[in-house]
mmCIF file of C-alpha atoms in Angstrom:
data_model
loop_
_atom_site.group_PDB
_atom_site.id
_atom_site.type_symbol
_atom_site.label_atom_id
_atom_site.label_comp_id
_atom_site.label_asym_id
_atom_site.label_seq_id
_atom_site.Cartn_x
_atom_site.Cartn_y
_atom_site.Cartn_z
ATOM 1 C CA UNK F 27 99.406 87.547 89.766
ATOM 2 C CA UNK F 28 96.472 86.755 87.883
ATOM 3 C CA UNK F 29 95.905 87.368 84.396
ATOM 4 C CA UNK F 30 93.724 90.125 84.864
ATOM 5 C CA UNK F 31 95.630 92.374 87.057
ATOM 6 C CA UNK F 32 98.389 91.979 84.552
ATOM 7 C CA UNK F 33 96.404 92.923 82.083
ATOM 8 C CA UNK F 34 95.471 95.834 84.007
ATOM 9 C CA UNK F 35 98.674 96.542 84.442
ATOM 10 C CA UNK F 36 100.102 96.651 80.429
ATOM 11 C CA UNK F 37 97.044 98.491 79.555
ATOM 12 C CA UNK F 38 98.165 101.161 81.561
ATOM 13 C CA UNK F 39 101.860 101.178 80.914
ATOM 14 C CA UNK F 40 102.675 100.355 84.566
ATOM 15 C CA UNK F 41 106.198 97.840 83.998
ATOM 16 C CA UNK F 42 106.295 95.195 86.151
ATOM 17 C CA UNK F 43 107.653 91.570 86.291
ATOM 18 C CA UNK F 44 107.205 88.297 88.128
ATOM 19 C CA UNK F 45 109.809 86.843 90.150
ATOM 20 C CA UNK F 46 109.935 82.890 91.793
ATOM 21 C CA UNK F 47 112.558 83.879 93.719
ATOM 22 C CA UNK F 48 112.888 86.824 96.272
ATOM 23 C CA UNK F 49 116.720 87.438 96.211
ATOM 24 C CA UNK F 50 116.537 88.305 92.623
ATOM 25 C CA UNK F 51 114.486 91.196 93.107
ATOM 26 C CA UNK F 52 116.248 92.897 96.103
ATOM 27 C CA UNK F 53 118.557 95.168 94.450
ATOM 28 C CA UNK F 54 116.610 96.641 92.450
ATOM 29 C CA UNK F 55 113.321 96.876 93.772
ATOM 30 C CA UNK F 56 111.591 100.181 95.316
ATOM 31 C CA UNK F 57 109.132 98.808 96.965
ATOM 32 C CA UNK F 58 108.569 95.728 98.469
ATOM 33 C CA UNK F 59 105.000 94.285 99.613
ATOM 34 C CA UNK F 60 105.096 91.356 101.325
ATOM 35 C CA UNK F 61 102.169 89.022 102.584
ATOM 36 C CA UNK F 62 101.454 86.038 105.039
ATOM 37 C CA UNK F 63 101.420 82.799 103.039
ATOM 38 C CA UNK F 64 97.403 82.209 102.563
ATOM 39 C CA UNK F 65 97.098 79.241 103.993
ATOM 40 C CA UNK F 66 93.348 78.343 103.677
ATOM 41 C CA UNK F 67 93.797 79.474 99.903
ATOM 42 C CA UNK F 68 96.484 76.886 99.152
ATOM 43 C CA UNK F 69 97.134 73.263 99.107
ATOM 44 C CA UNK F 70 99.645 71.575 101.568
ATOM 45 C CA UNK F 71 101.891 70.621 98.743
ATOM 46 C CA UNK F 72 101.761 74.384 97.306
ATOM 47 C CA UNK F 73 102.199 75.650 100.707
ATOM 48 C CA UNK F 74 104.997 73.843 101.452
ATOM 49 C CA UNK F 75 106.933 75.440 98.017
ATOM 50 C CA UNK F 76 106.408 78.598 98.995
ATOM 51 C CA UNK F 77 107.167 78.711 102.859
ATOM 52 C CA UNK F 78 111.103 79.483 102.706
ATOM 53 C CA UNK F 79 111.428 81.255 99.533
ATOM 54 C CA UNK F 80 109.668 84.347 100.343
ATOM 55 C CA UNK F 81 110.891 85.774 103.589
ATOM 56 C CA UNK F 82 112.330 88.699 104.531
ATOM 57 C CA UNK F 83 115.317 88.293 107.035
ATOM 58 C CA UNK F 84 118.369 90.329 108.074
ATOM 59 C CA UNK F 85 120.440 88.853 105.848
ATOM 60 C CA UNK F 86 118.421 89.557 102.888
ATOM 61 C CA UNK F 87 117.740 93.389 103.944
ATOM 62 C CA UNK F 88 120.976 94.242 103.955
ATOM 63 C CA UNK F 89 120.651 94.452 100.069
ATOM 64 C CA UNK F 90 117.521 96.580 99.549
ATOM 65 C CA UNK F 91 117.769 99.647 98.168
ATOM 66 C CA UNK F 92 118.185 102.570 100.807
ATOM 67 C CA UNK F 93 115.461 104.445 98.960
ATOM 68 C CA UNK F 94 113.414 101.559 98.730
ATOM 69 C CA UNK F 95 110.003 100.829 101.272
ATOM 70 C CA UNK F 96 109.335 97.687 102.803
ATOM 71 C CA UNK F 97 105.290 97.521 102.835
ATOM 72 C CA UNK F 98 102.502 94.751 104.580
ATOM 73 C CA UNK F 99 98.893 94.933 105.788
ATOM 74 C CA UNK F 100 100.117 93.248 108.873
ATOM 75 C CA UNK F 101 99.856 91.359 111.306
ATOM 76 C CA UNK F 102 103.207 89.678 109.557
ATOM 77 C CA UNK F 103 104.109 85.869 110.489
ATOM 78 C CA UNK F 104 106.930 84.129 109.671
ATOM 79 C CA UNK F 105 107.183 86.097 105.955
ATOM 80 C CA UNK F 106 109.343 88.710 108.120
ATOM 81 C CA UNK F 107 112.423 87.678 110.126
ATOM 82 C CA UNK F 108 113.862 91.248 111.177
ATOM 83 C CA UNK F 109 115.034 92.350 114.342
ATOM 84 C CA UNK F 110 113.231 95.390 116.186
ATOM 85 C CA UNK F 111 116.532 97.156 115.268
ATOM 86 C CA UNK F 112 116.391 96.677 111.513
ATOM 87 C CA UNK F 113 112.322 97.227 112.112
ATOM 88 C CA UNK F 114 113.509 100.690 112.887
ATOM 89 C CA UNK F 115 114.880 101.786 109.402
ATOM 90 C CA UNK F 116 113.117 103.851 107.315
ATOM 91 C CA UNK F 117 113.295 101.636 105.000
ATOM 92 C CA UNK F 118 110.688 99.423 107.104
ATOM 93 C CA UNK F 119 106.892 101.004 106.285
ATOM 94 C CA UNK F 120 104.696 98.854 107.305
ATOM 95 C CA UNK F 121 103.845 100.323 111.013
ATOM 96 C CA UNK F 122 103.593 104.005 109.108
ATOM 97 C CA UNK F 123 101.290 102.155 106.693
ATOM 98 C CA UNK F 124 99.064 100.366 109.241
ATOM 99 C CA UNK F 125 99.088 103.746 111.389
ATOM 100 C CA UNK F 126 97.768 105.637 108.467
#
């Protein structure tokens, strides 16, 4: 994030931290907003740092909270690897999001 949100952010008491790595943040995370990788905002070399580390898959949803939300402005590409089974929990909230 940059500086100034998290500035934002302690000014107003909201708690939040930065994590590199996805997995860490699962368990205890209420919700989740994912994003597409921007790639016409990033170089090659950063691009190619970030492309595995941040995506959601089956594996990796089986250990998010059950009160936790699942958010994205959608259309999602390869940041979310689900199957239209799992995109049926109600844990997912992304189609509720975009219909609203």
């Amino acid at each position: 994030m940059k500086e100034g949100v998290k500035d934002h952010l302690r000014r107003h008491n909201v708690r939040f931290r930065e994590e590199t790595n996805l997995d860490n943040v699962l368990k205890c995370t209420d919700v989740i907003y994912l994003t597409r990788i921007q790639k016409e905002r990033l170089s090659s070399e950063d691009i190619e740092k970030a492309k595995d580390h941040y995506v959601l898959t089956g594996d990796k949803f089986q250990h998010i909270q059950s009160h936790a939300r699942i958010m994205h402005p959608l259309p999602h590409c390869e940041e979310i690897s689900l199957s239209p089974l799992v995109e049926l929990d109600k844990r997912v909230a992304y189609f509720r999001q975009a219909d609203n």
